PDB file of C-alpha atoms in Angstrom:
ATOM      1  CA  LEU M   6       3.437-161.808 130.596  1.00 59.00           C
ATOM      2  CA  ALA M   7       5.122-165.195 130.429  1.00 67.00           C
ATOM      3  CA  LYS M   8       8.812-165.186 131.286  1.00 83.00           C
ATOM      4  CA  THR M   9      11.190-166.851 128.867  1.00 90.00           C
ATOM      5  CA  THR M  10      14.554-168.523 129.415  1.00 93.00           C
ATOM      6  CA  GLN M  11      17.045-169.131 126.620  1.00 95.00           C
ATOM      7  CA  PRO M  12      20.801-169.754 126.440  1.00 96.00           C
ATOM      8  CA  ILE M  13      22.883-166.603 126.615  1.00 96.00           C
ATOM      9  CA  SER M  14      25.175-167.634 123.775  1.00 97.00           C
ATOM     10  CA  MET M  15      25.823-170.348 121.196  1.00 97.00           C
ATOM     11  CA  ASP M  16      28.547-171.035 118.662  1.00 97.00           C
ATOM     12  CA  SER M  17      28.090-172.915 115.408  1.00 97.00           C
ATOM     13  CA  TYR M  18      30.130-173.633 112.307  1.00 97.00           C
ATOM     14  CA  GLU M  19      28.973-172.470 108.934  1.00 97.00           C
ATOM     15  CA  GLY M  20      26.691-174.887 107.160  1.00 96.00           C
ATOM     16  CA  GLN M  21      25.390-176.522 110.316  1.00 97.00           C
ATOM     17  CA  GLU M  22      21.823-176.536 111.579  1.00 97.00           C
ATOM     18  CA  VAL M  23      21.335-174.482 114.723  1.00 98.00           C
ATOM     19  CA  ASN M  24      18.605-175.122 117.265  1.00 98.00           C
ATOM     20  CA  ILE M  25      17.886-172.551 119.957  1.00 97.00           C
ATOM     21  CA  THR M  26      15.495-173.642 122.679  1.00 97.00           C
ATOM     22  CA  CYS M  27      13.383-171.305 124.755  1.00 96.00           C
ATOM     23  CA  SER M  28      11.561-172.256 127.955  1.00 95.00           C
ATOM     24  CA  HIS M  29       8.272-170.581 128.808  1.00 93.00           C
ATOM     25  CA  ASN M  30       6.649-172.604 131.578  1.00 93.00           C
ATOM     26  CA  ASN M  31       3.969-170.022 132.340  1.00 90.00           C
ATOM     27  CA  ILE M  32       2.683-169.602 128.815  1.00 90.00           C
ATOM     28  CA  ALA M  33      -1.019-168.697 128.725  1.00 88.00           C
ATOM     29  CA  THR M  34      -3.671-170.227 126.519  1.00 89.00           C
ATOM     30  CA  ASN M  35      -3.882-167.233 124.187  1.00 83.00           C
ATOM     31  CA  ASP M  36      -0.129-166.653 123.962  1.00 86.00           C
ATOM     32  CA  TYR M  37       1.822-167.030 120.755  1.00 87.00           C
ATOM     33  CA  ILE M  38       5.559-167.623 120.521  1.00 90.00           C
ATOM     34  CA  THR M  39       7.528-165.204 118.401  1.00 89.00           C
ATOM     35  CA  TRP M  40      11.210-165.073 117.512  1.00 93.00           C
ATOM     36  CA  TYR M  41      13.155-161.996 116.485  1.00 93.00           C
ATOM     37  CA  GLN M  42      16.670-161.532 115.142  1.00 96.00           C
ATOM     38  CA  GLN M  43      18.781-158.483 115.877  1.00 96.00           C
ATOM     39  CA  PHE M  44      22.017-157.353 114.281  1.00 95.00           C
ATOM     40  CA  PRO M  45      24.215-154.715 115.935  1.00 90.00           C
ATOM     41  CA  SER M  46      22.922-151.165 115.559  1.00 87.00           C
ATOM     42  CA  GLN M  47      19.643-152.346 114.052  1.00 92.00           C
ATOM     43  CA  GLY M  48      16.181-152.953 115.413  1.00 93.00           C
ATOM     44  CA  PRO M  49      14.944-156.509 115.929  1.00 93.00           C
ATOM     45  CA  ARG M  50      13.530-158.257 112.868  1.00 92.00           C
ATOM     46  CA  PHE M  51      10.593-160.649 112.988  1.00 90.00           C
ATOM     47  CA  ILE M  52      11.602-164.203 112.046  1.00 92.00           C
ATOM     48  CA  ILE M  53       8.741-166.545 112.805  1.00 92.00           C
ATOM     49  CA  GLN M  54       5.669-166.957 114.982  1.00 89.00           C
ATOM     50  CA  GLY M  55       3.656-169.977 116.028  1.00 90.00           C
ATOM     51  CA  TYR M  56       1.074-171.311 118.437  1.00 91.00           C
ATOM     52  CA  LYS M  57       1.576-175.075 118.380  1.00 91.00           C
ATOM     53  CA  THR M  58       3.247-177.952 116.515  1.00 92.00           C
ATOM     54  CA  LYS M  59       5.474-176.788 113.691  1.00 96.00           C
ATOM     55  CA  VAL M  60       5.726-173.650 111.629  1.00 94.00           C
ATOM     56  CA  THR M  61       8.126-173.226 108.734  1.00 96.00           C
ATOM     57  CA  ASN M  62       8.962-170.280 106.532  1.00 93.00           C
ATOM     58  CA  GLU M  63      11.755-169.448 104.132  1.00 92.00           C
ATOM     59  CA  VAL M  64      14.073-168.469 106.979  1.00 92.00           C
ATOM     60  CA  ALA M  65      13.478-170.880 109.863  1.00 96.00           C
ATOM     61  CA  SER M  66      11.339-173.516 111.503  1.00 97.00           C
ATOM     62  CA  LEU M  67       9.665-173.311 114.871  1.00 97.00           C
ATOM     63  CA  PHE M  68       8.908-176.449 116.822  1.00 97.00           C
ATOM     64  CA  ILE M  69       6.428-176.303 119.684  1.00 97.00           C
ATOM     65  CA  PRO M  70       5.613-179.424 121.736  1.00 96.00           C
ATOM     66  CA  ALA M  71       2.102-180.240 122.830  1.00 96.00           C
ATOM     67  CA  ASP M  72       2.485-178.740 126.312  1.00 95.00           C
ATOM     68  CA  ARG M  73       3.813-175.482 124.768  1.00 95.00           C
ATOM     69  CA  LYS M  74       6.161-174.958 127.714  1.00 95.00           C
ATOM     70  CA  SER M  75       9.118-174.657 125.391  1.00 96.00           C
ATOM     71  CA  SER M  76       9.874-173.963 121.759  1.00 96.00           C
ATOM     72  CA  THR M  77      12.834-174.485 119.454  1.00 97.00           C
ATOM     73  CA  LEU M  78      13.945-172.177 116.686  1.00 98.00           C
ATOM     74  CA  SER M  79      15.753-174.108 113.967  1.00 98.00           C
ATOM     75  CA  LEU M  80      18.024-172.327 111.494  1.00 97.00           C
ATOM     76  CA  PRO M  81      19.098-174.594 108.616  1.00 94.00           C
ATOM     77  CA  ARG M  82      22.659-174.390 107.297  1.00 93.00           C
ATOM     78  CA  VAL M  83      23.710-171.183 108.989  1.00 97.00           C
ATOM     79  CA  SER M  84      26.077-168.747 107.362  1.00 96.00           C
ATOM     80  CA  LEU M  85      28.270-166.002 108.807  1.00 96.00           C
ATOM     81  CA  SER M  86      25.465-163.506 108.178  1.00 96.00           C
ATOM     82  CA  ASP M  87      23.290-165.343 110.698  1.00 96.00           C
ATOM     83  CA  THR M  88      25.532-164.118 113.502  1.00 97.00           C
ATOM     84  CA  ALA M  89      23.109-162.108 115.613  1.00 97.00           C
ATOM     85  CA  VAL M  90      21.096-162.052 118.822  1.00 97.00           C
ATOM     86  CA  TYR M  91      17.905-164.116 118.758  1.00 98.00           C
ATOM     87  CA  TYR M  92      15.017-163.279 121.058  1.00 95.00           C
ATOM     88  CA  CYS M  93      12.168-165.558 122.066  1.00 93.00           C
ATOM     89  CA  LEU M  94       8.980-163.772 123.116  1.00 89.00           C
ATOM     90  CA  VAL M  95       5.679-165.002 124.406  1.00 87.00           C
ATOM     91  CA  GLY M  96       2.482-163.020 124.399  1.00 82.00           C
ATOM     92  CA  GLU M  97      -0.872-162.474 122.850  1.00 69.00           C
ATOM     93  CA  PRO M  98      -0.486-160.984 119.362  1.00 60.00           C
ATOM     94  CA  ARG M  99      -4.020-159.726 119.282  1.00 50.00           C
ATOM     95  CA  GLY M 100      -7.075-159.595 121.395  1.00 42.00           C
ATOM     96  CA  SER M 101     -10.467-158.022 121.507  1.00 34.00           C
ATOM     97  CA  GLY M 102      -9.343-154.451 121.928  1.00 41.00           C
ATOM     98  CA  GLY M 103      -6.166-155.613 123.616  1.00 45.00           C
ATOM     99  CA  TYR M 104      -2.582-155.523 122.509  1.00 53.00           C
ATOM    100  CA  GLN M 105       0.665-157.275 123.048  1.00 59.00           C
ATOM    101  CA  LYS M 106       3.187-155.491 125.204  1.00 65.00           C
ATOM    102  CA  VAL M 107       6.237-157.372 124.083  1.00 69.00           C
ATOM    103  CA  THR M 108       8.871-158.091 126.697  1.00 72.00           C
ATOM    104  CA  PHE M 109      12.336-158.946 125.453  1.00 83.00           C
ATOM    105  CA  GLY M 110      14.835-160.871 127.538  1.00 84.00           C
ATOM    106  CA  ILE M 111      18.588-160.824 126.984  1.00 87.00           C
ATOM    107  CA  GLY M 112      18.314-163.155 124.002  1.00 95.00           C
ATOM    108  CA  THR M 113      20.756-165.718 122.631  1.00 97.00           C
ATOM    109  CA  LYS M 114      23.882-164.427 120.972  1.00 97.00           C
ATOM    110  CA  LEU M 115      24.665-166.774 118.082  1.00 98.00           C
ATOM    111  CA  GLN M 116      28.196-166.695 116.715  1.00 97.00           C
ATOM    112  CA  VAL M 117      28.714-168.494 113.405  1.00 97.00           C
ATOM    113  CA  ILE M 118      32.288-169.598 112.883  1.00 96.00           C
ATOM    114  CA  PRO M 119      33.881-170.040 109.447  1.00 94.00           C
TER     115      PRO M 119
ATOM    116  CA  ASP O  12       6.479-148.105 101.963  1.00 53.00           C
ATOM    117  CA  THR O  13      10.046-148.471 103.178  1.00 71.00           C
ATOM    118  CA  GLY O  14       9.265-149.687 106.672  1.00 92.00           C
ATOM    119  CA  VAL O  15       9.596-147.890 109.989  1.00 95.00           C
ATOM    120  CA  SER O  16      11.762-144.812 109.753  1.00 96.00           C
ATOM    121  CA  GLN O  17      13.505-143.175 112.703  1.00 97.00           C
ATOM    122  CA  ASN O  18      15.335-139.886 112.804  1.00 97.00           C
ATOM    123  CA  PRO O  19      17.963-138.984 113.645  1.00 97.00           C
ATOM    124  CA  ARG O  20      20.037-142.172 113.604  1.00 96.00           C
ATOM    125  CA  HIS O  21      22.511-140.743 116.079  1.00 97.00           C
ATOM    126  CA  LYS O  22      22.291-137.924 118.590  1.00 98.00           C
ATOM    127  CA  ILE O  23      24.971-136.623 120.908  1.00 98.00           C
ATOM    128  CA  THR O  24      23.835-134.129 123.476  1.00 98.00           C
ATOM    129  CA  LYS O  25      25.141-132.479 126.592  1.00 98.00           C
ATOM    130  CA  ARG O  26      23.654-133.395 129.924  1.00 98.00           C
ATOM    131  CA  GLY O  27      20.709-131.204 130.757  1.00 98.00           C
ATOM    132  CA  GLN O  28      19.667-130.550 127.175  1.00 98.00           C
ATOM    133  CA  ASN O  29      16.350-131.620 125.669  1.00 98.00           C
ATOM    134  CA  VAL O  30      16.191-134.006 122.731  1.00 98.00           C
ATOM    135  CA  THR O  31      13.389-135.131 120.447  1.00 98.00           C
ATOM    136  CA  PHE O  32      13.257-138.218 118.257  1.00 98.00           C
ATOM    137  CA  ARG O  33      10.845-138.944 115.459  1.00 98.00           C
ATOM    138  CA  CYS O  34       9.322-142.195 114.266  1.00 98.00           C
ATOM    139  CA  ASP O  35       7.380-142.701 111.057  1.00 97.00           C
ATOM    140  CA  PRO O  36       5.606-146.077 111.185  1.00 95.00           C
ATOM    141  CA  ILE O  37       4.384-148.180 108.306  1.00 92.00           C
ATOM    142  CA  SER O  38       1.441-146.206 106.991  1.00 90.00           C
ATOM    143  CA  GLU O  39      -1.237-148.847 107.460  1.00 86.00           C
ATOM    144  CA  HIS O  40      -0.135-149.764 110.985  1.00 89.00           C
ATOM    145  CA  ASN O  41      -2.308-148.296 113.720  1.00 89.00           C
ATOM    146  CA  ARG O  42      -0.137-149.406 116.637  1.00 90.00           C
ATOM    147  CA  LEU O  43       3.155-147.776 117.559  1.00 93.00           C
ATOM    148  CA  TYR O  44       5.614-148.659 120.292  1.00 92.00           C
ATOM    149  CA  TRP O  45       8.705-147.093 121.776  1.00 95.00           C
ATOM    150  CA  TYR O  46      11.452-149.211 123.303  1.00 94.00           C
ATOM    151  CA  ARG O  47      14.809-148.460 124.872  1.00 95.00           C
ATOM    152  CA  GLN O  48      17.800-150.747 124.579  1.00 95.00           C
ATOM    153  CA  THR O  49      21.087-150.525 126.443  1.00 94.00           C
ATOM    154  CA  LEU O  50      24.231-152.446 125.570  1.00 91.00           C
ATOM    155  CA  GLY O  51      23.914-156.182 126.135  1.00 89.00           C
ATOM    156  CA  GLN O  52      20.246-156.019 127.045  1.00 91.00           C
ATOM    157  CA  GLY O  53      17.062-156.688 125.149  1.00 92.00           C
ATOM    158  CA  PRO O  54      14.698-153.867 124.264  1.00 92.00           C
ATOM    159  CA  GLU O  55      12.628-152.530 127.164  1.00 91.00           C
ATOM    160  CA  PHE O  56       9.068-151.371 126.578  1.00 89.00           C
ATOM    161  CA  LEU O  57       8.480-147.639 127.126  1.00 93.00           C
ATOM    162  CA  THR O  58       5.083-146.763 125.730  1.00 93.00           C
ATOM    163  CA  TYR O  59       2.391-147.783 123.270  1.00 89.00           C
ATOM    164  CA  PHE O  60      -0.074-145.941 121.035  1.00 92.00           C
ATOM    165  CA  GLN O  61      -3.139-147.193 119.268  1.00 90.00           C
ATOM    166  CA  ASN O  62      -3.876-144.558 116.663  1.00 91.00           C
ATOM    167  CA  GLU O  63      -3.380-141.252 118.494  1.00 92.00           C
ATOM    168  CA  ALA O  64      -4.180-142.593 121.961  1.00 92.00           C
ATOM    169  CA  GLN O  65      -1.317-143.371 124.320  1.00 91.00           C
ATOM    170  CA  LEU O  66      -2.630-146.464 126.071  1.00 88.00           C
ATOM    171  CA  GLU O  67       0.234-147.430 128.318  1.00 86.00           C
ATOM    172  CA  LYS O  68       3.427-146.025 129.731  1.00 88.00           C
ATOM    173  CA  SER O  69       6.096-148.078 131.433  1.00 87.00           C
ATOM    174  CA  ARG O  70       7.360-147.143 134.870  1.00 85.00           C
ATOM    175  CA  LEU O  71      10.690-146.705 133.088  1.00 78.00           C
ATOM    176  CA  LEU O  72       9.221-143.595 131.506  1.00 83.00           C
ATOM    177  CA  SER O  73       9.976-140.872 134.031  1.00 86.00           C
ATOM    178  CA  ASP O  74       8.379-137.441 134.016  1.00 92.00           C
ATOM    179  CA  ARG O  75      11.228-136.223 131.829  1.00 95.00           C
ATOM    180  CA  PHE O  76       9.995-138.422 128.993  1.00 96.00           C
ATOM    181  CA  SER O  77       6.978-137.599 126.876  1.00 95.00           C
ATOM    182  CA  ALA O  78       5.670-139.181 123.707  1.00 96.00           C
ATOM    183  CA  GLU O  79       3.047-138.010 121.280  1.00 96.00           C
ATOM    184  CA  ARG O  80       1.387-139.332 118.189  1.00 96.00           C
ATOM    185  CA  PRO O  81      -0.741-136.533 116.736  1.00 91.00           C
ATOM    186  CA  LYS O  82      -3.286-137.651 114.167  1.00 87.00           C
ATOM    187  CA  GLY O  83      -2.236-141.250 114.637  1.00 85.00           C
ATOM    188  CA  SER O  84       0.608-141.042 112.161  1.00 91.00           C
ATOM    189  CA  PHE O  85       4.201-140.232 113.124  1.00 96.00           C
ATOM    190  CA  SER O  86       5.302-140.149 116.744  1.00 97.00           C
ATOM    191  CA  THR O  87       7.826-138.128 118.709  1.00 98.00           C
ATOM    192  CA  LEU O  88       9.660-139.024 121.887  1.00 98.00           C
ATOM    193  CA  GLU O  89      11.074-136.132 123.880  1.00 97.00           C
ATOM    194  CA  ILE O  90      13.518-136.370 126.740  1.00 97.00           C
ATOM    195  CA  GLN O  91      13.911-133.266 128.863  1.00 97.00           C
ATOM    196  CA  ARG O  92      16.961-132.449 130.978  1.00 97.00           C
ATOM    197  CA  THR O  93      18.868-135.446 129.680  1.00 97.00           C
ATOM    198  CA  GLU O  94      21.042-137.461 132.040  1.00 96.00           C
ATOM    199  CA  GLN O  95      23.949-139.773 131.246  1.00 96.00           C
ATOM    200  CA  GLY O  96      21.746-142.733 132.166  1.00 95.00           C
ATOM    201  CA  ASP O  97      19.502-141.850 129.236  1.00 96.00           C
ATOM    202  CA  SER O  98      22.225-142.936 126.826  1.00 97.00           C
ATOM    203  CA  ALA O  99      20.755-145.855 124.885  1.00 97.00           C
ATOM    204  CA  MET O 100      19.262-146.936 121.590  1.00 97.00           C
ATOM    205  CA  TYR O 101      15.663-145.789 121.270  1.00 97.00           C
ATOM    206  CA  LEU O 102      13.644-148.092 119.055  1.00 96.00           C
ATOM    207  CA  CYS O 103      10.275-147.540 117.481  1.00 96.00           C
ATOM    208  CA  ALA O 104       8.057-150.347 116.214  1.00 92.00           C
ATOM    209  CA  SER O 105       4.675-150.538 114.570  1.00 91.00           C
ATOM    210  CA  SER O 106       2.103-153.218 113.990  1.00 86.00           C
ATOM    211  CA  SER O 107      -1.415-153.689 112.788  1.00 81.00           C
ATOM    212  CA  SER O 108      -4.193-154.733 115.124  1.00 72.00           C
ATOM    213  CA  GLY O 109      -6.251-157.748 114.206  1.00 63.00           C
ATOM    214  CA  THR O 110      -3.360-159.682 112.720  1.00 62.00           C
ATOM    215  CA  LYS O 111      -0.872-162.168 114.040  1.00 61.00           C
ATOM    216  CA  GLU O 112       2.035-160.362 112.440  1.00 66.00           C
ATOM    217  CA  GLY O 113       4.969-159.442 114.589  1.00 73.00           C
ATOM    218  CA  TYR O 114       6.255-155.968 115.078  1.00 83.00           C
ATOM    219  CA  THR O 115       8.258-154.100 112.481  1.00 89.00           C
ATOM    220  CA  PHE O 116      11.071-152.192 114.115  1.00 92.00           C
ATOM    221  CA  GLY O 117      12.959-149.190 112.893  1.00 95.00           C
ATOM    222  CA  SER O 118      16.752-148.984 113.022  1.00 95.00           C
ATOM    223  CA  GLY O 119      16.633-146.865 116.122  1.00 96.00           C
ATOM    224  CA  THR O 120      18.109-143.601 117.342  1.00 97.00           C
ATOM    225  CA  ARG O 121      21.300-143.934 119.335  1.00 97.00           C
ATOM    226  CA  LEU O 122      21.492-141.275 122.024  1.00 98.00           C
ATOM    227  CA  THR O 123      24.738-140.405 123.744  1.00 98.00           C
ATOM    228  CA  VAL O 124      24.590-137.974 126.650  1.00 98.00           C
ATOM    229  CA  VAL O 125      27.957-136.446 127.496  1.00 97.00           C
TER     230      VAL O 125
END
């Protein structure tokens, strides 16, 4: 399983765009990059997943450069409710009879300031 | 379907007692995972089921831990002779094979061993 490295914490003011970068130098060809959000006393919640280039949904954007050794989660115009821990994970979401044993790191604790 | 359900939400037990947690996954999901999370850390993988078959157990899962998923539906995680080090949030997640979707986590069961 590819190891990921992301900042331990970040602060941002309300209304700003937040970019959280994750390094995954040993990403394998079949690996996808997935981001989860976790609030205190809740389980992680899936945010976005991608393989290459750019993926966008109603919550966030995920930017993945051509070498795929890093990825950036972009949260537009954050609000106080975006204060949470954000995890970057790398692994194969499916395979022929295989599965993805997801490994979480410590994550990035995002604090949104009024 | 209301997502992944875990019961109880909180459990306080005396050291040496046995405890059992239950997880009801999303009905159409054939994969089920158990994770453990301690304060300030990301979730750690414990075990994984595909339908009723337990396909992998982490080395974190000592002999005091056992998980079952009869009939490939709900799952139980039992901890025998609890120790204070077992105090943690126990998270259950489910997913569907053959898709790129991420996991859906439950809200977890917080265990406190006193």
